[in-house]
Backbone as JSON Lines, residues from 0, in Angstrom:
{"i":0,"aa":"X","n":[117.25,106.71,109.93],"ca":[116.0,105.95,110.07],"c":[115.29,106.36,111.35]}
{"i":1,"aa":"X","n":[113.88,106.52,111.31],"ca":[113.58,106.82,112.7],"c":[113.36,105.58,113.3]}
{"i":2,"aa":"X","n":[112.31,105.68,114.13],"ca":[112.25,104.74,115.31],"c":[111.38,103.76,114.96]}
{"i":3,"aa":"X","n":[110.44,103.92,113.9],"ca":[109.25,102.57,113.34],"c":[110.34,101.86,111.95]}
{"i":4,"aa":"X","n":[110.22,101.41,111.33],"ca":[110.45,100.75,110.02],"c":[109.72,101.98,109.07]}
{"i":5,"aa":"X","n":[110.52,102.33,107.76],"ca":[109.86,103.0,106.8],"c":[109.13,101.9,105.34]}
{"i":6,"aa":"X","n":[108.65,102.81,104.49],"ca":[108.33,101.88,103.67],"c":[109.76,101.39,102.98]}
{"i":7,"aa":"X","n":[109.51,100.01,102.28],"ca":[110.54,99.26,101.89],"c":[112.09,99.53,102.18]}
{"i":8,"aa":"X","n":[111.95,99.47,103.77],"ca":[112.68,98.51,104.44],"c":[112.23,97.27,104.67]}
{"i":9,"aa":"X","n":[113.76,95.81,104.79],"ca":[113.48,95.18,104.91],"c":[112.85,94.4,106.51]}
{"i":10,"aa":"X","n":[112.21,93.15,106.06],"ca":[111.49,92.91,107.18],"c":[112.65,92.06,108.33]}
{"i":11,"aa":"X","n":[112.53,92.43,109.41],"ca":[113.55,92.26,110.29],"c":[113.31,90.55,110.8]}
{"i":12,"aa":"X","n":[114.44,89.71,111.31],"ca":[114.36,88.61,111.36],"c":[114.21,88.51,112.84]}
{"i":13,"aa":"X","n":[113.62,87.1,113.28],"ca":[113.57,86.94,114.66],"c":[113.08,85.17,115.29]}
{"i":14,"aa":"X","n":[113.33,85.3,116.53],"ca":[113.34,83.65,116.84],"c":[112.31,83.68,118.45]}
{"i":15,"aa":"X","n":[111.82,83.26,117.82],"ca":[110.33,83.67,119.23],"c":[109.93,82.36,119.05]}
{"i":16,"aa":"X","n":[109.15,82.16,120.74],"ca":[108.62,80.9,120.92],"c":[106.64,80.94,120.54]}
{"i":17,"aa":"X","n":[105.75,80.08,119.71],"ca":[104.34,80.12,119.67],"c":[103.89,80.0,120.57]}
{"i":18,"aa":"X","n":[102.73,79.91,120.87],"ca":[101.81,79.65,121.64],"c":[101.61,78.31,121.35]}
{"i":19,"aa":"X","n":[101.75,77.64,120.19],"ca":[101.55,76.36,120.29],"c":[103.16,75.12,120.44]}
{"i":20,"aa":"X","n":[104.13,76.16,120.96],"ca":[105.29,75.59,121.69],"c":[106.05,75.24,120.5]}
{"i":21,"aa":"X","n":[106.43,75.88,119.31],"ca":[107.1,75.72,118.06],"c":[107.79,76.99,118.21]}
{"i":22,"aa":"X","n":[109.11,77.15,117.71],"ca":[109.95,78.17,117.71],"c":[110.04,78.7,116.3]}
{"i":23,"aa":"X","n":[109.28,80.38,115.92],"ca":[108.99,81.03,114.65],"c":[110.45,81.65,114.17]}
{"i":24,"aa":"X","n":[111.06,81.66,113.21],"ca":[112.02,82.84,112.4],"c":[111.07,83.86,111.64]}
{"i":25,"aa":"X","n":[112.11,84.2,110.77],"ca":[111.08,85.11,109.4],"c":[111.13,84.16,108.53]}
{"i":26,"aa":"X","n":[112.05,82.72,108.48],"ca":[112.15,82.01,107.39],"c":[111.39,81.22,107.28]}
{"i":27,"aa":"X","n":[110.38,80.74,108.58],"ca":[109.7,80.14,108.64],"c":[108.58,80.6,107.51]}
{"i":28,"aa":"X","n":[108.76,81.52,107.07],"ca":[106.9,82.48,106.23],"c":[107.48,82.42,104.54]}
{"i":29,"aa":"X","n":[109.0,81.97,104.35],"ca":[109.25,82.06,103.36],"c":[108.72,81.71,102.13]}
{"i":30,"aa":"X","n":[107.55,81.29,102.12],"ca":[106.78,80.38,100.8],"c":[105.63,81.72,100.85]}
{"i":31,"aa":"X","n":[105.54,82.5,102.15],"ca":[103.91,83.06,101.73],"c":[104.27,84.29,100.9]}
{"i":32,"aa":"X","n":[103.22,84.63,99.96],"ca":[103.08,85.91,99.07],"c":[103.38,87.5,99.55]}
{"i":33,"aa":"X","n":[103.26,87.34,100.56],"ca":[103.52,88.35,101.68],"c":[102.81,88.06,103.02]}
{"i":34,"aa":"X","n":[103.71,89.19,103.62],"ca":[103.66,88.89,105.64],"c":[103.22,89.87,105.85]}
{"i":35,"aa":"X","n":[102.21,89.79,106.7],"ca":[101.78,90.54,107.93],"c":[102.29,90.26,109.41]}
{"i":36,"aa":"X","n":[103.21,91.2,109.94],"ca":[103.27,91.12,111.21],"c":[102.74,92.01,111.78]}
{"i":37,"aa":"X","n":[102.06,91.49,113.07],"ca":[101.43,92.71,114.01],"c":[101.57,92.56,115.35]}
{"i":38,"aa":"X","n":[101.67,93.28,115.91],"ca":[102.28,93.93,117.06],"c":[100.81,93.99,118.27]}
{"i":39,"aa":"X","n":[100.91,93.02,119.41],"ca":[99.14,92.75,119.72],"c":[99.15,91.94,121.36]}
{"i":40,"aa":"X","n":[98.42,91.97,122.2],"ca":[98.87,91.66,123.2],"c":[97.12,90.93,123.69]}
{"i":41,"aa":"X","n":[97.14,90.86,125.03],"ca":[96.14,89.83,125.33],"c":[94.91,90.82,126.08]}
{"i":42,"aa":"X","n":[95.04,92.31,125.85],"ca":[94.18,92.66,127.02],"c":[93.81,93.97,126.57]}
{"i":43,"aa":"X","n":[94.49,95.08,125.71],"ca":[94.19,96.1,125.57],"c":[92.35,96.44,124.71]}
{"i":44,"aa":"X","n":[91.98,97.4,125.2],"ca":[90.33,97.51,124.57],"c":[90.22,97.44,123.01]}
{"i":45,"aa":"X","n":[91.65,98.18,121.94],"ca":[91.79,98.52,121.08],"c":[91.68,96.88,120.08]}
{"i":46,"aa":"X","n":[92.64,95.68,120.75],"ca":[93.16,94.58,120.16],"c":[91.69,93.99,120.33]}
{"i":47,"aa":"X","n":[91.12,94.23,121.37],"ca":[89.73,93.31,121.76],"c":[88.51,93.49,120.72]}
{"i":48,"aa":"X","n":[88.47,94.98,120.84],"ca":[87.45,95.27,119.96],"c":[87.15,95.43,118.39]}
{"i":49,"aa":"X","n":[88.99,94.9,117.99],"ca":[89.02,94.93,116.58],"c":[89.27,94.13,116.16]}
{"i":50,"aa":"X","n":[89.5,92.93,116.93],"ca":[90.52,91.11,116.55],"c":[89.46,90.46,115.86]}
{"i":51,"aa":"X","n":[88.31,90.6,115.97],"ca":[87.32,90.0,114.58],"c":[87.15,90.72,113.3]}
{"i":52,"aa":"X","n":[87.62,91.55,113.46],"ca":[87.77,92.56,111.77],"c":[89.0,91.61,111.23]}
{"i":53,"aa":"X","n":[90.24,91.84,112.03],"ca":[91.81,91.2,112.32],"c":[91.47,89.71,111.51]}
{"i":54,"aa":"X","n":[90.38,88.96,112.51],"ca":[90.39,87.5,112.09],"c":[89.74,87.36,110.36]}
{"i":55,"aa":"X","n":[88.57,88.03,110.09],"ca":[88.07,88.03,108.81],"c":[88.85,88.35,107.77]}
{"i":56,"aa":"X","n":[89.53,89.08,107.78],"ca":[90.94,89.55,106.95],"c":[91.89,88.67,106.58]}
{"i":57,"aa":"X","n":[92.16,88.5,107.89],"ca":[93.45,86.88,107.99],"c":[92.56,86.05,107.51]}
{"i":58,"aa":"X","n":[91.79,85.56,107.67],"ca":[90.99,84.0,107.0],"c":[90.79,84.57,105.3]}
{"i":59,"aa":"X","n":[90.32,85.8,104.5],"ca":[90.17,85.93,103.51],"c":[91.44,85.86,103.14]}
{"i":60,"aa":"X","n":[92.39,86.28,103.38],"ca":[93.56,86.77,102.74],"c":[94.64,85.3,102.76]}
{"i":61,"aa":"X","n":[94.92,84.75,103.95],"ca":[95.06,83.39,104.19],"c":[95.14,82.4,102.89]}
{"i":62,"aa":"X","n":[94.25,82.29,102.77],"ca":[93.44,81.55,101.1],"c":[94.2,81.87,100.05]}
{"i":63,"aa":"X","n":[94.96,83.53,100.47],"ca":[95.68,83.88,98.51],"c":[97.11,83.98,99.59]}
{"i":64,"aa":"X","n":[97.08,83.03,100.13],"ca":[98.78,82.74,100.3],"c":[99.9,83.85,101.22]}
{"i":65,"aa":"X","n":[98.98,85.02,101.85],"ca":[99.35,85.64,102.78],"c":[99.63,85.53,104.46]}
{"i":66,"aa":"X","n":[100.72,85.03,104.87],"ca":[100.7,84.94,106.06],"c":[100.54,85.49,107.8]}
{"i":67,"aa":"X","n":[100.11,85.46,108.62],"ca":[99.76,86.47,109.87],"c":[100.93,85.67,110.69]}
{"i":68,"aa":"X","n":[101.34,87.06,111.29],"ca":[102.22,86.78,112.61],"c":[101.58,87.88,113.3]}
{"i":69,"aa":"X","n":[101.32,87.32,114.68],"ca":[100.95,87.56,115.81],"c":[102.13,88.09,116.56]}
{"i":70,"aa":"X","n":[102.34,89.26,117.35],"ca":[103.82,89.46,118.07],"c":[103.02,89.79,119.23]}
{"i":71,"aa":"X","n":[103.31,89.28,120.54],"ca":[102.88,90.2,121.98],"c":[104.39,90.48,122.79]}
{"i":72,"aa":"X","n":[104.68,91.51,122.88],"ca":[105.84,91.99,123.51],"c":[105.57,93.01,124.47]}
{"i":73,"aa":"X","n":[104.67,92.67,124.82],"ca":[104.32,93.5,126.03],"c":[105.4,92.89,127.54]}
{"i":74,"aa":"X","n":[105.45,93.62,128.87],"ca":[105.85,93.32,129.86],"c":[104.64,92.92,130.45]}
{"i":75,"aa":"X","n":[105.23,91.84,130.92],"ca":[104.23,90.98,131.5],"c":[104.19,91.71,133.18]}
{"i":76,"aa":"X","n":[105.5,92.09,133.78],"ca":[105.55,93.04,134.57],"c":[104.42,94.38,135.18]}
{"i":77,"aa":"X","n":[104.66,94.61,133.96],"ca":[103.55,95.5,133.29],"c":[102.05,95.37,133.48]}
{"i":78,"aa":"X","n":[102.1,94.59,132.86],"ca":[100.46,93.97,132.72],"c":[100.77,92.21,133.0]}
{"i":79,"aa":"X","n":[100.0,92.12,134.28],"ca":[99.93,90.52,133.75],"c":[99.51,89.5,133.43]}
{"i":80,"aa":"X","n":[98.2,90.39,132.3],"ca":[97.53,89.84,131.76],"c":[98.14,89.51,130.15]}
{"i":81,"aa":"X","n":[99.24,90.08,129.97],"ca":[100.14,89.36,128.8],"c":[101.19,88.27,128.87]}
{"i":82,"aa":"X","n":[100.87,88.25,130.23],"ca":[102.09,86.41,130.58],"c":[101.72,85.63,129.22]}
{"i":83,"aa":"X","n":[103.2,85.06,128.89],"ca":[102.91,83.86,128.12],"c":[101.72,83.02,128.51]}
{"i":84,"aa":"X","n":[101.52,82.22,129.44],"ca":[100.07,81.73,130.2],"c":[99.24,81.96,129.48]}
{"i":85,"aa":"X","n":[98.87,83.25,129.43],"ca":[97.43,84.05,129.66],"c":[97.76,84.15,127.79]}
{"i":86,"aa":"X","n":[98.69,84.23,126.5],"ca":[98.82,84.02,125.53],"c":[98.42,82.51,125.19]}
{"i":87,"aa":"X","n":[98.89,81.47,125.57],"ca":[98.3,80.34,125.51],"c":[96.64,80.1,125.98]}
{"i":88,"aa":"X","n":[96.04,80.12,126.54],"ca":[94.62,80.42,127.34],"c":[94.12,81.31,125.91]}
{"i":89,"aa":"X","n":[94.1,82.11,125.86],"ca":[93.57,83.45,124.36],"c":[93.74,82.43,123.3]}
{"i":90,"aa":"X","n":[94.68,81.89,122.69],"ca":[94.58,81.21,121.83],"c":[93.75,79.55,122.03]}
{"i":91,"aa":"X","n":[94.02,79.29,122.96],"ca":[93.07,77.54,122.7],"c":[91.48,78.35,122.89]}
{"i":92,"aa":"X","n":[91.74,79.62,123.5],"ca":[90.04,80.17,123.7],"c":[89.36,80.87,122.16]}
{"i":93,"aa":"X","n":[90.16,81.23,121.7],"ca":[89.86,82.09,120.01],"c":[90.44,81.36,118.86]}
{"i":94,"aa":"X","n":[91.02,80.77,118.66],"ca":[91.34,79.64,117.48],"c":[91.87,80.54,116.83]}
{"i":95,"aa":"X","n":[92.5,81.69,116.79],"ca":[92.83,82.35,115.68],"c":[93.68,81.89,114.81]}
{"i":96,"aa":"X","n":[93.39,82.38,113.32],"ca":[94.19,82.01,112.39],"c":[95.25,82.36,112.01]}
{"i":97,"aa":"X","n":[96.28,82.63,112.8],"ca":[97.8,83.36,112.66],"c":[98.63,82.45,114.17]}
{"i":98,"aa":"X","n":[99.93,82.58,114.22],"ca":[100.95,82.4,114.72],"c":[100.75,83.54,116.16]}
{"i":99,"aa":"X","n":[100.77,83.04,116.7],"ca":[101.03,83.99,118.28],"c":[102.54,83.79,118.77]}
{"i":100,"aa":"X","n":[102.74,84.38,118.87],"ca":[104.34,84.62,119.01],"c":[104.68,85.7,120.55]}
{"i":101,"aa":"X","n":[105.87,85.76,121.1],"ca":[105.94,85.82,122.3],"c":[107.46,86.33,122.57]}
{"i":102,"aa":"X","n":[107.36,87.67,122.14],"ca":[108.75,88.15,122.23],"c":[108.82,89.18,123.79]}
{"i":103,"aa":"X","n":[109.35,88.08,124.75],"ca":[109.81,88.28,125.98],"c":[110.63,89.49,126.48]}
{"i":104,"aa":"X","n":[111.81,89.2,125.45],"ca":[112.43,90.59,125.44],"c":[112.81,91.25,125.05]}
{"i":105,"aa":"X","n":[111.66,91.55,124.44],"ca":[110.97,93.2,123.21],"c":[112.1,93.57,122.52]}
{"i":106,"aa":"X","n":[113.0,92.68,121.97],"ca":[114.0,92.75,121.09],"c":[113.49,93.18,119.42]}
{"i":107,"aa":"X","n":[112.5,92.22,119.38],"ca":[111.89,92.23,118.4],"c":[110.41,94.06,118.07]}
{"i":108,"aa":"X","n":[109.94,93.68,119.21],"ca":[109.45,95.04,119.32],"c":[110.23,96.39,119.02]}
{"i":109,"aa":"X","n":[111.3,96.53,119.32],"ca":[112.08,97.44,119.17],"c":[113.07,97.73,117.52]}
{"i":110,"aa":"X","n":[112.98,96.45,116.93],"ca":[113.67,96.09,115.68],"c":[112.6,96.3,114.74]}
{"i":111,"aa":"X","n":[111.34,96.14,114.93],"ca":[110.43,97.09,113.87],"c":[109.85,98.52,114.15]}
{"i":112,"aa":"X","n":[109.98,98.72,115.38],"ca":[109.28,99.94,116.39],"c":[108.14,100.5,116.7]}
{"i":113,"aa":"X","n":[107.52,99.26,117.14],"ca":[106.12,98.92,117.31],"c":[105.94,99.6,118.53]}
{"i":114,"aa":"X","n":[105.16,100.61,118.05],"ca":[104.64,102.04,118.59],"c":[103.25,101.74,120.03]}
{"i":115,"aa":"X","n":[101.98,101.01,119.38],"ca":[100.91,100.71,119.72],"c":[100.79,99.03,119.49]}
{"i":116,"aa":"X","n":[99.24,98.67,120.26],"ca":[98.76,97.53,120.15],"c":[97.37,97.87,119.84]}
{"i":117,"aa":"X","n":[96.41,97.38,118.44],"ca":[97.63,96.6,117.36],"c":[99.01,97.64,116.42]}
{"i":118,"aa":"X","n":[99.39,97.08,115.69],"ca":[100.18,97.65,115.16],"c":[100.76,96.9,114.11]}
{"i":119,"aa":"X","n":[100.4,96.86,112.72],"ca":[100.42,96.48,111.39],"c":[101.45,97.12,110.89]}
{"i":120,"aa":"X","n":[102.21,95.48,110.32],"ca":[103.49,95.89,109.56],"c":[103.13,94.81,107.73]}
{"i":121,"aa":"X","n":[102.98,95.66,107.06],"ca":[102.64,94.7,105.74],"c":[103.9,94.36,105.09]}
{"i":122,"aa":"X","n":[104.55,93.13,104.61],"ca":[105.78,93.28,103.9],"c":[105.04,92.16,102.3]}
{"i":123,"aa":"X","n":[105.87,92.83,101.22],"ca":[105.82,92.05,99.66],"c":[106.3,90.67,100.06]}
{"i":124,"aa":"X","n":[105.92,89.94,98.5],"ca":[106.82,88.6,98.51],"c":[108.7,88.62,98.73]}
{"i":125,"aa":"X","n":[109.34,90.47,98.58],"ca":[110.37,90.08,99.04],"c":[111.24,90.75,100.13]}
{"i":126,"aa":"X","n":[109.59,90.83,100.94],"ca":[109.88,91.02,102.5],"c":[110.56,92.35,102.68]}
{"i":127,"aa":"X","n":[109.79,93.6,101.45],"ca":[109.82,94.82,101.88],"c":[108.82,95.53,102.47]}
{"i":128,"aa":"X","n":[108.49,96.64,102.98],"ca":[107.73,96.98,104.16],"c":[106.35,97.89,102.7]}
{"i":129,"aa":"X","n":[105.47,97.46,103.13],"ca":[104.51,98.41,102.03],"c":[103.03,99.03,102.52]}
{"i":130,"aa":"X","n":[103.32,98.42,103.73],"ca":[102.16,99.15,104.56],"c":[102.63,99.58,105.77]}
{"i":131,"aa":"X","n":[102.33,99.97,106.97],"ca":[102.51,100.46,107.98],"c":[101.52,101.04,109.04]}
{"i":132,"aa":"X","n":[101.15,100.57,110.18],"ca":[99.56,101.45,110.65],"c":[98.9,100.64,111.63]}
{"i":133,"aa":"X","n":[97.39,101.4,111.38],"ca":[96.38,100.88,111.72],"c":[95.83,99.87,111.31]}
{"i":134,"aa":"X","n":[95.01,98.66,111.53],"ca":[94.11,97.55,110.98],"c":[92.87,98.47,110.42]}
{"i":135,"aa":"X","n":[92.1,99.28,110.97],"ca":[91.06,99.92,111.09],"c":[91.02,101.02,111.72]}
{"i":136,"aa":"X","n":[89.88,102.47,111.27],"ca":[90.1,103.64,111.89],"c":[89.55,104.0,113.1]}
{"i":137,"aa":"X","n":[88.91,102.77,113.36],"ca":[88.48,102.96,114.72],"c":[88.0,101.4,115.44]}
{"i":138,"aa":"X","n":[89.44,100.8,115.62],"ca":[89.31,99.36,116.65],"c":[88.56,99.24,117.42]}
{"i":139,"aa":"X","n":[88.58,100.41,118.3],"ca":[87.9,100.04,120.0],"c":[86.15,99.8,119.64]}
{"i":140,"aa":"X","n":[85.66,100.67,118.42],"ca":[84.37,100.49,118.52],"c":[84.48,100.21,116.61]}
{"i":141,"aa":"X","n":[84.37,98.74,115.87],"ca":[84.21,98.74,114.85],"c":[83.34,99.17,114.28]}
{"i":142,"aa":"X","n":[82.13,99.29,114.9],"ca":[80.33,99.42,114.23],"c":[80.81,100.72,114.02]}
{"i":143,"aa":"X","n":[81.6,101.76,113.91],"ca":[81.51,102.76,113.54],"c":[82.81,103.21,112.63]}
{"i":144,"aa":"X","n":[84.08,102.5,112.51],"ca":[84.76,102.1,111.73],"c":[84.46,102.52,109.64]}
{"i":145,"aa":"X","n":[85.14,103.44,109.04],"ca":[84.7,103.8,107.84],"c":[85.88,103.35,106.67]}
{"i":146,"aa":"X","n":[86.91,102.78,107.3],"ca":[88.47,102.05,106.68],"c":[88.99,101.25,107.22]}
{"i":147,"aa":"X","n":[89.11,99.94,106.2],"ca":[89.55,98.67,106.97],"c":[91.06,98.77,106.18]}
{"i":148,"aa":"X","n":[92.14,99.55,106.81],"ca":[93.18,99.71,105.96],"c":[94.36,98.7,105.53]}
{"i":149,"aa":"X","n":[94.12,97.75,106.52],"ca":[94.83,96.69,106.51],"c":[94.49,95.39,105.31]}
{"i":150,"aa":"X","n":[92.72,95.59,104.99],"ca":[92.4,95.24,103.9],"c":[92.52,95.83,102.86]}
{"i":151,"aa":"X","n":[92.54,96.96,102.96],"ca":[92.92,98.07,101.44],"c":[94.5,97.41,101.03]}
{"i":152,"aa":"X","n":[95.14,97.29,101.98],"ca":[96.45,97.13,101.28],"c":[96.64,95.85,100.71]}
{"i":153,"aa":"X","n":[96.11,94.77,101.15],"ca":[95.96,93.47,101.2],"c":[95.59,93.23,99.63]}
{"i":154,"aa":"X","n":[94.7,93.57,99.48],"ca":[93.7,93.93,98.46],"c":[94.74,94.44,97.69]}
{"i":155,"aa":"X","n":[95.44,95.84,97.47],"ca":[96.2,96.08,96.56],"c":[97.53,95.38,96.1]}
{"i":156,"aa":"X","n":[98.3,94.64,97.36],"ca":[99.81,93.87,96.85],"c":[98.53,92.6,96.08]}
{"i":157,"aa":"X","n":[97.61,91.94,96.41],"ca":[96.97,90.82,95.66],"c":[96.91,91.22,94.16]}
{"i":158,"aa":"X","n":[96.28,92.28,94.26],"ca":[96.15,92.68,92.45],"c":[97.16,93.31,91.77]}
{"i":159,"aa":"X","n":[98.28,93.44,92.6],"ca":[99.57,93.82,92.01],"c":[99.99,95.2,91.7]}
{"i":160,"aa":"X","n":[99.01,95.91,92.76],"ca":[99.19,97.17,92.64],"c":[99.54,97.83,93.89]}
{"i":161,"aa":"X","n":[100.17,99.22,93.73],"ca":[100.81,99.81,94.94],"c":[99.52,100.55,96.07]}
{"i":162,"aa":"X","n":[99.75,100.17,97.52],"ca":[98.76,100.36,98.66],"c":[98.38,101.69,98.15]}
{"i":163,"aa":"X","n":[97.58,102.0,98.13],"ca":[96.88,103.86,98.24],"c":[97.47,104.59,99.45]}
{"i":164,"aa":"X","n":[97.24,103.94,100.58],"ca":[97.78,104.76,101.75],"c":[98.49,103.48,102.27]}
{"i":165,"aa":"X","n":[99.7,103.78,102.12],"ca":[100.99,102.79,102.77],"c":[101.12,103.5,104.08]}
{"i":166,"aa":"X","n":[100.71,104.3,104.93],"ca":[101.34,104.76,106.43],"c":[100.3,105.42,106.9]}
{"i":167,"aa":"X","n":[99.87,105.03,108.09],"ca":[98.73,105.53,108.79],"c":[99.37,105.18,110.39]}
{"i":168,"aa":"X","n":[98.86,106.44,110.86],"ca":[99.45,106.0,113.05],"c":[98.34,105.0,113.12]}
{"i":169,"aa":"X","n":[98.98,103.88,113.52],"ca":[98.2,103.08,114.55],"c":[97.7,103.76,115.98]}
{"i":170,"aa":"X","n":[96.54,102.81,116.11],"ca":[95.73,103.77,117.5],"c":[95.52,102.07,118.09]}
{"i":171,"aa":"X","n":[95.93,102.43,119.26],"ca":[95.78,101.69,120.58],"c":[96.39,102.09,121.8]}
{"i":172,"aa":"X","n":[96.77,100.92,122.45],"ca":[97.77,101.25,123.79],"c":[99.09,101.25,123.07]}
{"i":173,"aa":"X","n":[99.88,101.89,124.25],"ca":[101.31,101.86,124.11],"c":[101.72,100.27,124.34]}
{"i":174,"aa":"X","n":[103.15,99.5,123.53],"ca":[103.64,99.11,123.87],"c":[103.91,98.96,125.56]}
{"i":175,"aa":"X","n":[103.92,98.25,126.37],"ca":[104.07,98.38,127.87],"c":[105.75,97.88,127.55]}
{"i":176,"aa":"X","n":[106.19,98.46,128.4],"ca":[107.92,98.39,128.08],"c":[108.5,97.8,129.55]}
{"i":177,"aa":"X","n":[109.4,97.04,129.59],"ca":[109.9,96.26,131.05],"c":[110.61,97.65,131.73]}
{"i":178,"aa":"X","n":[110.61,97.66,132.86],"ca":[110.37,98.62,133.78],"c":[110.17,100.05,133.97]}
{"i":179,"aa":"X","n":[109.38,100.49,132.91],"ca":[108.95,101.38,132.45],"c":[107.07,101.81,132.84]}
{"i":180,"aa":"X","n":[107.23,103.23,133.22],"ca":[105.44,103.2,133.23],"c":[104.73,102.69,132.18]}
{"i":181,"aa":"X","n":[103.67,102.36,132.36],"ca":[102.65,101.86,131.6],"c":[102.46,102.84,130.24]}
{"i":182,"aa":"X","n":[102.55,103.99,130.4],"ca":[102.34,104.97,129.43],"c":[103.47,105.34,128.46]}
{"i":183,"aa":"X","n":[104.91,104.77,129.14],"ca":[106.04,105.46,128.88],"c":[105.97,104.91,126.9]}
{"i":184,"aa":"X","n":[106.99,105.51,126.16],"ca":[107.16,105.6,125.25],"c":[108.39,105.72,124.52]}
{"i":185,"aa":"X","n":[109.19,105.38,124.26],"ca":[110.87,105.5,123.69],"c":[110.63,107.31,122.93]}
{"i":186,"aa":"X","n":[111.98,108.13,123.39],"ca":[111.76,109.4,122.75],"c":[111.75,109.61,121.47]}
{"i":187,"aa":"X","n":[112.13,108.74,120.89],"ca":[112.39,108.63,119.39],"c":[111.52,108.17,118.68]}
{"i":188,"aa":"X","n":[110.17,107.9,119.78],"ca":[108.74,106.96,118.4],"c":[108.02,108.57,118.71]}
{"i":189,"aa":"X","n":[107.3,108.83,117.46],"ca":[106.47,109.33,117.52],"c":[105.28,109.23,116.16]}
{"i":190,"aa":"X","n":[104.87,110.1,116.03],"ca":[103.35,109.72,114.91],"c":[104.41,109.46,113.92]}
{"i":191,"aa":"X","n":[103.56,108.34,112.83],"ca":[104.08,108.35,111.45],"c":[103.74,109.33,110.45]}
{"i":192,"aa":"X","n":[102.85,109.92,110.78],"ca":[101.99,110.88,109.89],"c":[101.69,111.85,110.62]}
C-alpha cells in the first residue's frame, strides 16, 4: 500500500474531539449514504479560497444523506493559526455545514495519508474509498476553476454509478507535520497520479 489510501480501501476509524466539544468516531456517520472526509485546516490560501465551492456541495449533497467530516491536523507548532482556538473561532464565524474535527496528533492524518490541505477522501455506503483528490481544479482562485470533482463524484455514487475520475492530486499546502519544516513531507507520499 502506499502512503495515501487507494481506491476501495476501507475507511479508517478514529476518535477526535469537534469544535462543538462532542467526541467524533467513524461510527458516529454510520446511517449516512456515504462519507466525505477531508483533510483542511484554518489558514492555508487553497482551503480559503475554495471552502464556498466545499460549503455548496456539502449543503446540496447533505439533503441526499451524505455526510462531511472536517479533519485539521495540522501542527499548531507549525502554524498557529490552526490551534484548536482559532478552529473553534472559524466555525462560530462560518457556520459550516460539516463536523470540524481536531486531530492533535496527526494519527489520523497519517492513517489516510493526507498529502495536502484540502484533501478529499470519498467513501460508499460501505465505507470503501471511491474518490480520492482535489475538491476543485483550481481552489486558490475558483472564478477560474473548469471541475468541481468532488461534485462529479458525489453526483455519480447518488445515481449509482461508478466516479469517472476516482483519483486526482490534491493541490494545496502541505500537511504541516509536528516538528517538522513547514514544507517537509513524509518520503513515502507522493503524487497520486
Amino acid at each position: 500500500m502506499g502512503f495515501t489510501l487507494g481506491i476501495g480501501d476501507g475507511a479508517r476509524d478514529f476518535r477526535l474531539q469537534g469544535t462543538d466539544g462532542n467526541i467524533y468516531t467513524l461510527d458516529s456517520f454510520r446511517h449516512a449514504k456515504a462519507l466525505v472526509v477531508f483533510f483542511t485546516c484554518n489558514h492555508c490560501p487553497y482551503v480559503l479560497g475554495s471552502e464556498e465551492i466545499t460549503r455548496r456541495t456539502a449543503e446540496q449533497f447533505t439533503e441526499q444523506g451524505v455526510a462531511f467530516v472536517a479533519i485539521n491536523s495540522n501542527s499548531s507548532q507549525t502554524n498557529p493559526e490552526d490551534s484548536f482556538e482559532n478552529m473553534v473561532e472559524r466555525m462560530e464565524e462560518k457556520k459550516f455545514p460539516w463536523v470540524y474535527l481536531h486531530d492533535k496528533g496527526q494519527e489520523v492524518a497519517l492513517a489516510y495519508g493526507a498529502l495536502r490541505t484540502p484533501h478529499f477522501f470519498v467513501f460508499n455506503d460501505r465505507r470503501k474509498l471511491v474518490y480520492t483528490g482535489r475538491g476543485v481544479d483550481n481552489p486558490r482562485e475558483t472564478a477560474n476553476m473548469t471541475v468541481n470533482n468532488l461534485q462529479e463524484a458525489l453526483e455519480a455514487i447518488s445515481a449509482g454509478k461508478p466516479v469517472p475520475t476516482p483519483v486526482t492530486n490534491p493541490i494545496g499546502c502541505n500537511v504541516k507535520w509536528e516538528g517538522r519544516d513547514k514544507h517537509w513531507m513524509p518520503e513515502e507520499a507522493c503524487d497520486l497520479v
